[in-house]
Amino acid sequence: MLTIHIDRRASKRRYCIGIVDSFVDLSSIVGEVSPHFMLFLAVDATSITDEILRLVARKLLDRGLSYLCVWGNDCGRVHNQFDLERHPIEAEGCSVMTTWHSDEPLSEALWFFANVAYPDEDFEPDCCDWVSVSVLNSDWELEMKRVLIDENDGWPP
C-alpha cells in the first residue's frame, strides 16, 4: 500500500511512499501509479540474485518505469541489473535513467530524487508519480515520509 501526498511545489507531482515485504513485491505495488513513474528504491540487495533483480526490473520497465534511483547495500549491482533490462536502443526523448547512491545518507539520496531526478521528455506528460519504496525496512519508510512529505516545504533537508 502506498501513502500518497501531492507536492505543493509541483502540482502535477504525487509522492507515493510505501514498504514491501520482498523485492519481488515491487511490481505489484506500482499498479495504481501514473502510466510512467519515477522510483526511489531503498533495499539491501546483498541476498537477492541477479535473476530476481532482472525479472523485477523487466516488470517495472514494462509497467512504465522512467527513472530509477536506488540506495542501500549492493545498490550499484541493482542499478546495473536494471540497466541490462532496458531496451538496447532507446529513442531520443525516451531514455530510462538510472542512478545509484551508495556513498550518501538516505536523506541526501531522497533529496536528489525529489530535486534532481526528472523523466525524459517523452515520459514527462504522463509521469506524475514519484514512488519511494523500502524493501523490508520500516525505518527507511519513515525516513522517506519525513524527507519527502513532512519536510516537503523545507528543502534541503
PDB file of C-alpha atoms in Angstrom:
ATOM      1  CA  MET A   1       0.000   0.000   0.000  1.00  0.00           C
ATOM      2  CA  LEU A   2       1.281   3.446  -0.925  1.00  0.00           C
ATOM      3  CA  THR A   3       0.741   6.648   1.033  1.00  0.00           C
ATOM      4  CA  ILE A   4       0.078   9.450  -1.474  1.00  0.00           C
ATOM      5  CA  HIS A   5       0.950  13.107  -0.967  1.00  0.00           C
ATOM      6  CA  ILE A   6       0.584  15.921  -3.514  1.00  0.00           C
ATOM      7  CA  ASP A   7       3.695  18.110  -3.759  1.00  0.00           C
ATOM      8  CA  ARG A   8       2.609  21.706  -3.230  1.00  0.00           C
ATOM      9  CA  ARG A   9       5.640  22.988  -5.152  1.00  0.00           C
ATOM     10  CA  ALA A  10       4.829  20.988  -8.294  1.00  0.00           C
ATOM     11  CA  SER A  11       1.084  20.394  -8.502  1.00  0.00           C
ATOM     12  CA  LYS A  12       1.432  17.620 -11.072  1.00  0.00           C
ATOM     13  CA  ARG A  13       3.723  15.553  -8.815  1.00  0.00           C
ATOM     14  CA  ARG A  14       2.488  12.991  -6.303  1.00  0.00           C
ATOM     15  CA  TYR A  15       4.814  11.331  -3.822  1.00  0.00           C
ATOM     16  CA  CYS A  16       3.783   7.716  -3.245  1.00  0.00           C
ATOM     17  CA  ILE A  17       5.598   6.095  -0.334  1.00  0.00           C
ATOM     18  CA  GLY A  18       5.424   2.510   0.858  1.00  0.00           C
ATOM     19  CA  ILE A  19       7.114  -0.640   2.035  1.00  0.00           C
ATOM     20  CA  VAL A  20       7.156  -4.164   0.598  1.00  0.00           C
ATOM     21  CA  ASP A  21       7.971  -7.458   2.299  1.00  0.00           C
ATOM     22  CA  SER A  22      10.145  -8.697  -0.548  1.00  0.00           C
ATOM     23  CA  PHE A  23      11.843  -7.388  -3.665  1.00  0.00           C
ATOM     24  CA  VAL A  24       9.503  -9.382  -5.924  1.00  0.00           C
ATOM     25  CA  ASP A  25       6.524  -7.491  -4.442  1.00  0.00           C
ATOM     26  CA  LEU A  26       7.728  -4.252  -6.067  1.00  0.00           C
ATOM     27  CA  SER A  27       5.937  -4.903  -9.338  1.00  0.00           C
ATOM     28  CA  SER A  28       2.592  -5.281  -7.587  1.00  0.00           C
ATOM     29  CA  ILE A  29       2.842  -2.048  -5.591  1.00  0.00           C
ATOM     30  CA  VAL A  30       3.050   0.160  -8.688  1.00  0.00           C
ATOM     31  CA  GLY A  31      -0.271  -0.990 -10.128  1.00  0.00           C
ATOM     32  CA  GLU A  32      -2.016   2.232  -9.095  1.00  0.00           C
ATOM     33  CA  VAL A  33       0.514   4.804 -10.285  1.00  0.00           C
ATOM     34  CA  SER A  34       0.694   7.013 -13.378  1.00  0.00           C
ATOM     35  CA  PRO A  35       1.486   5.418 -16.774  1.00  0.00           C
ATOM     36  CA  HIS A  36       5.122   6.489 -16.375  1.00  0.00           C
ATOM     37  CA  PHE A  37       6.641   6.839 -12.929  1.00  0.00           C
ATOM     38  CA  MET A  38       9.815   7.637 -11.043  1.00  0.00           C
ATOM     39  CA  LEU A  39      11.073   5.098  -8.491  1.00  0.00           C
ATOM     40  CA  PHE A  40      13.281   5.538  -5.453  1.00  0.00           C
ATOM     41  CA  LEU A  41      14.206   2.149  -4.097  1.00  0.00           C
ATOM     42  CA  ALA A  42      15.808   1.574  -0.683  1.00  0.00           C
ATOM     43  CA  VAL A  43      16.995  -2.026  -0.491  1.00  0.00           C
ATOM     44  CA  ASP A  44      19.675  -4.266   0.958  1.00  0.00           C
ATOM     45  CA  ALA A  45      20.228  -6.354  -2.157  1.00  0.00           C
ATOM     46  CA  THR A  46      23.102  -8.499  -0.905  1.00  0.00           C
ATOM     47  CA  SER A  47      20.956 -11.648  -0.806  1.00  0.00           C
ATOM     48  CA  ILE A  48      18.909 -11.006  -3.969  1.00  0.00           C
ATOM     49  CA  THR A  49      20.049 -12.873  -7.075  1.00  0.00           C
ATOM     50  CA  ASP A  50      20.743 -11.134 -10.369  1.00  0.00           C
ATOM     51  CA  GLU A  51      17.962 -13.205 -11.929  1.00  0.00           C
ATOM     52  CA  ILE A  52      15.374 -11.865  -9.469  1.00  0.00           C
ATOM     53  CA  LEU A  53      16.673  -8.302  -9.882  1.00  0.00           C
ATOM     54  CA  ARG A  54      16.341  -8.563 -13.652  1.00  0.00           C
ATOM     55  CA  LEU A  55      12.899 -10.207 -13.518  1.00  0.00           C
ATOM     56  CA  VAL A  56      11.538  -7.379 -11.361  1.00  0.00           C
ATOM     57  CA  ALA A  57      13.370  -4.782 -13.464  1.00  0.00           C
ATOM     58  CA  ARG A  58      11.685  -6.092 -16.630  1.00  0.00           C
ATOM     59  CA  LYS A  59       8.239  -5.957 -14.991  1.00  0.00           C
ATOM     60  CA  LEU A  60       8.787  -2.398 -13.753  1.00  0.00           C
ATOM     61  CA  LEU A  61      10.154  -1.220 -17.089  1.00  0.00           C
ATOM     62  CA  ASP A  62       7.188  -2.790 -18.886  1.00  0.00           C
ATOM     63  CA  ARG A  63       4.882  -1.030 -16.409  1.00  0.00           C
ATOM     64  CA  GLY A  64       6.336   2.417 -17.219  1.00  0.00           C
ATOM     65  CA  LEU A  65       9.427   2.973 -15.082  1.00  0.00           C
ATOM     66  CA  SER A  66      11.029   6.194 -16.308  1.00  0.00           C
ATOM     67  CA  TYR A  67      13.720   6.807 -13.700  1.00  0.00           C
ATOM     68  CA  LEU A  68      15.272   4.633 -11.001  1.00  0.00           C
ATOM     69  CA  CYS A  69      17.219   5.907  -8.001  1.00  0.00           C
ATOM     70  CA  VAL A  70      18.485   3.058  -5.835  1.00  0.00           C
ATOM     71  CA  TRP A  71      20.046   3.282  -2.384  1.00  0.00           C
ATOM     72  CA  GLY A  72      21.301   0.680   0.096  1.00  0.00           C
ATOM     73  CA  ASN A  73      23.721  -2.227   0.323  1.00  0.00           C
ATOM     74  CA  ASP A  74      24.714  -3.506  -3.127  1.00  0.00           C
ATOM     75  CA  CYS A  75      22.711  -0.760  -4.852  1.00  0.00           C
ATOM     76  CA  GLY A  76      25.289  -0.495  -7.640  1.00  0.00           C
ATOM     77  CA  ARG A  77      24.522  -4.068  -8.675  1.00  0.00           C
ATOM     78  CA  VAL A  78      20.772  -3.346  -8.590  1.00  0.00           C
ATOM     79  CA  HIS A  79      21.386  -0.353 -10.871  1.00  0.00           C
ATOM     80  CA  ASN A  80      23.444  -2.483 -13.271  1.00  0.00           C
ATOM     81  CA  GLN A  81      20.814  -5.232 -13.478  1.00  0.00           C
ATOM     82  CA  PHE A  82      18.094  -2.684 -14.249  1.00  0.00           C
ATOM     83  CA  ASP A  83      20.299  -1.180 -16.956  1.00  0.00           C
ATOM     84  CA  LEU A  84      20.729  -4.631 -18.516  1.00  0.00           C
ATOM     85  CA  GLU A  85      16.946  -4.920 -18.872  1.00  0.00           C
ATOM     86  CA  ARG A  86      16.479  -1.538 -20.556  1.00  0.00           C
ATOM     87  CA  HIS A  87      15.821  -1.545 -24.284  1.00  0.00           C
ATOM     88  CA  PRO A  88      19.241  -1.633 -26.003  1.00  0.00           C
ATOM     89  CA  ILE A  89      18.315   1.243 -28.324  1.00  0.00           C
ATOM     90  CA  GLU A  90      16.121   3.844 -26.667  1.00  0.00           C
ATOM     91  CA  ALA A  91      14.569   6.501 -28.876  1.00  0.00           C
ATOM     92  CA  GLU A  92      15.576  10.097 -28.255  1.00  0.00           C
ATOM     93  CA  GLY A  93      13.386  11.500 -25.503  1.00  0.00           C
ATOM     94  CA  CYS A  94      12.578   8.005 -24.167  1.00  0.00           C
ATOM     95  CA  SER A  95      15.659   7.133 -22.141  1.00  0.00           C
ATOM     96  CA  VAL A  96      15.114   5.444 -18.802  1.00  0.00           C
ATOM     97  CA  MET A  97      17.568   6.993 -16.378  1.00  0.00           C
ATOM     98  CA  THR A  98      19.132   5.052 -13.501  1.00  0.00           C
ATOM     99  CA  THR A  99      21.293   6.244 -10.606  1.00  0.00           C
ATOM    100  CA  TRP A 100      22.699   4.612  -7.509  1.00  0.00           C
ATOM    101  CA  HIS A 101      23.596   6.323  -4.279  1.00  0.00           C
ATOM    102  CA  SER A 102      25.966   4.099  -2.303  1.00  0.00           C
ATOM    103  CA  ASP A 103      28.042   6.811  -0.642  1.00  0.00           C
ATOM    104  CA  GLU A 104      25.259   9.080   0.617  1.00  0.00           C
ATOM    105  CA  PRO A 105      22.950   9.044   3.608  1.00  0.00           C
ATOM    106  CA  LEU A 106      19.361   8.131   2.774  1.00  0.00           C
ATOM    107  CA  SER A 107      18.177  11.732   3.280  1.00  0.00           C
ATOM    108  CA  GLU A 108      20.604  13.054   0.637  1.00  0.00           C
ATOM    109  CA  ALA A 109      19.651  10.362  -1.867  1.00  0.00           C
ATOM    110  CA  LEU A 110      15.990  11.269  -1.313  1.00  0.00           C
ATOM    111  CA  TRP A 111      16.825  14.948  -1.831  1.00  0.00           C
ATOM    112  CA  PHE A 112      18.369  14.013  -5.198  1.00  0.00           C
ATOM    113  CA  PHE A 113      15.232  12.043  -6.094  1.00  0.00           C
ATOM    114  CA  ALA A 114      12.930  14.954  -5.230  1.00  0.00           C
ATOM    115  CA  ASN A 115      15.010  17.772  -6.716  1.00  0.00           C
ATOM    116  CA  VAL A 116      17.260  16.452  -9.478  1.00  0.00           C
ATOM    117  CA  ALA A 117      15.701  13.289 -10.911  1.00  0.00           C
ATOM    118  CA  TYR A 118      13.316  14.057 -13.737  1.00  0.00           C
ATOM    119  CA  PRO A 119      11.798  11.902 -16.508  1.00  0.00           C
ATOM    120  CA  ASP A 120      12.991  12.164 -20.086  1.00  0.00           C
ATOM    121  CA  GLU A 121      10.876  14.488 -22.233  1.00  0.00           C
ATOM    122  CA  ASP A 122       8.600  11.900 -23.876  1.00  0.00           C
ATOM    123  CA  PHE A 123       7.743  10.364 -20.474  1.00  0.00           C
ATOM    124  CA  GLU A 124       7.099  13.713 -18.798  1.00  0.00           C
ATOM    125  CA  PRO A 125       3.447  14.340 -19.850  1.00  0.00           C
ATOM    126  CA  ASP A 126       2.109  11.264 -18.063  1.00  0.00           C
ATOM    127  CA  CYS A 127       4.764  10.856 -15.362  1.00  0.00           C
ATOM    128  CA  CYS A 128       3.068  12.214 -12.242  1.00  0.00           C
ATOM    129  CA  ASP A 129       4.145   9.772  -9.543  1.00  0.00           C
ATOM    130  CA  TRP A 130       7.430   9.817  -7.673  1.00  0.00           C
ATOM    131  CA  VAL A 131       7.244   6.401  -5.963  1.00  0.00           C
ATOM    132  CA  SER A 132       9.527   5.752  -2.985  1.00  0.00           C
ATOM    133  CA  VAL A 133       9.643   2.186  -1.658  1.00  0.00           C
ATOM    134  CA  SER A 134      11.564   0.477   1.115  1.00  0.00           C
ATOM    135  CA  VAL A 135      12.139  -3.252   0.978  1.00  0.00           C
ATOM    136  CA  LEU A 136      11.685  -4.781   4.443  1.00  0.00           C
ATOM    137  CA  ASN A 137      12.814  -1.767   6.471  1.00  0.00           C
ATOM    138  CA  SER A 138      10.193   0.345   8.237  1.00  0.00           C
ATOM    139  CA  ASP A 139      12.818   2.849   9.462  1.00  0.00           C
ATOM    140  CA  TRP A 140      13.666   3.658   5.851  1.00  0.00           C
ATOM    141  CA  GLU A 141       9.988   4.099   5.047  1.00  0.00           C
ATOM    142  CA  LEU A 142       9.638   6.546   7.961  1.00  0.00           C
ATOM    143  CA  GLU A 143      12.677   8.476   6.715  1.00  0.00           C
ATOM    144  CA  MET A 144      11.097   8.660   3.241  1.00  0.00           C
ATOM    145  CA  LYS A 145       7.917  10.108   4.726  1.00  0.00           C
ATOM    146  CA  ARG A 146       9.909  12.551   6.852  1.00  0.00           C
ATOM    147  CA  VAL A 147      12.039  13.817   3.982  1.00  0.00           C
ATOM    148  CA  LEU A 148       9.559  13.722   1.106  1.00  0.00           C
ATOM    149  CA  ILE A 149       6.367  14.722   2.931  1.00  0.00           C
ATOM    150  CA  ASP A 150       6.985  16.228   6.359  1.00  0.00           C
ATOM    151  CA  GLU A 151       9.866  18.432   5.216  1.00  0.00           C
ATOM    152  CA  ASN A 152       8.489  18.995   1.719  1.00  0.00           C
ATOM    153  CA  ASP A 153       8.432  22.777   2.114  1.00  0.00           C
ATOM    154  CA  GLY A 154      11.812  22.995   3.777  1.00  0.00           C
ATOM    155  CA  TRP A 155      14.312  21.757   1.203  1.00  0.00           C
ATOM    156  CA  PRO A 156      17.060  20.891   1.514  1.00  0.00           C
ATOM    157  CA  PRO A 157      16.597  18.538   4.493  1.00  0.00           C
TER     158      PRO A 157
END
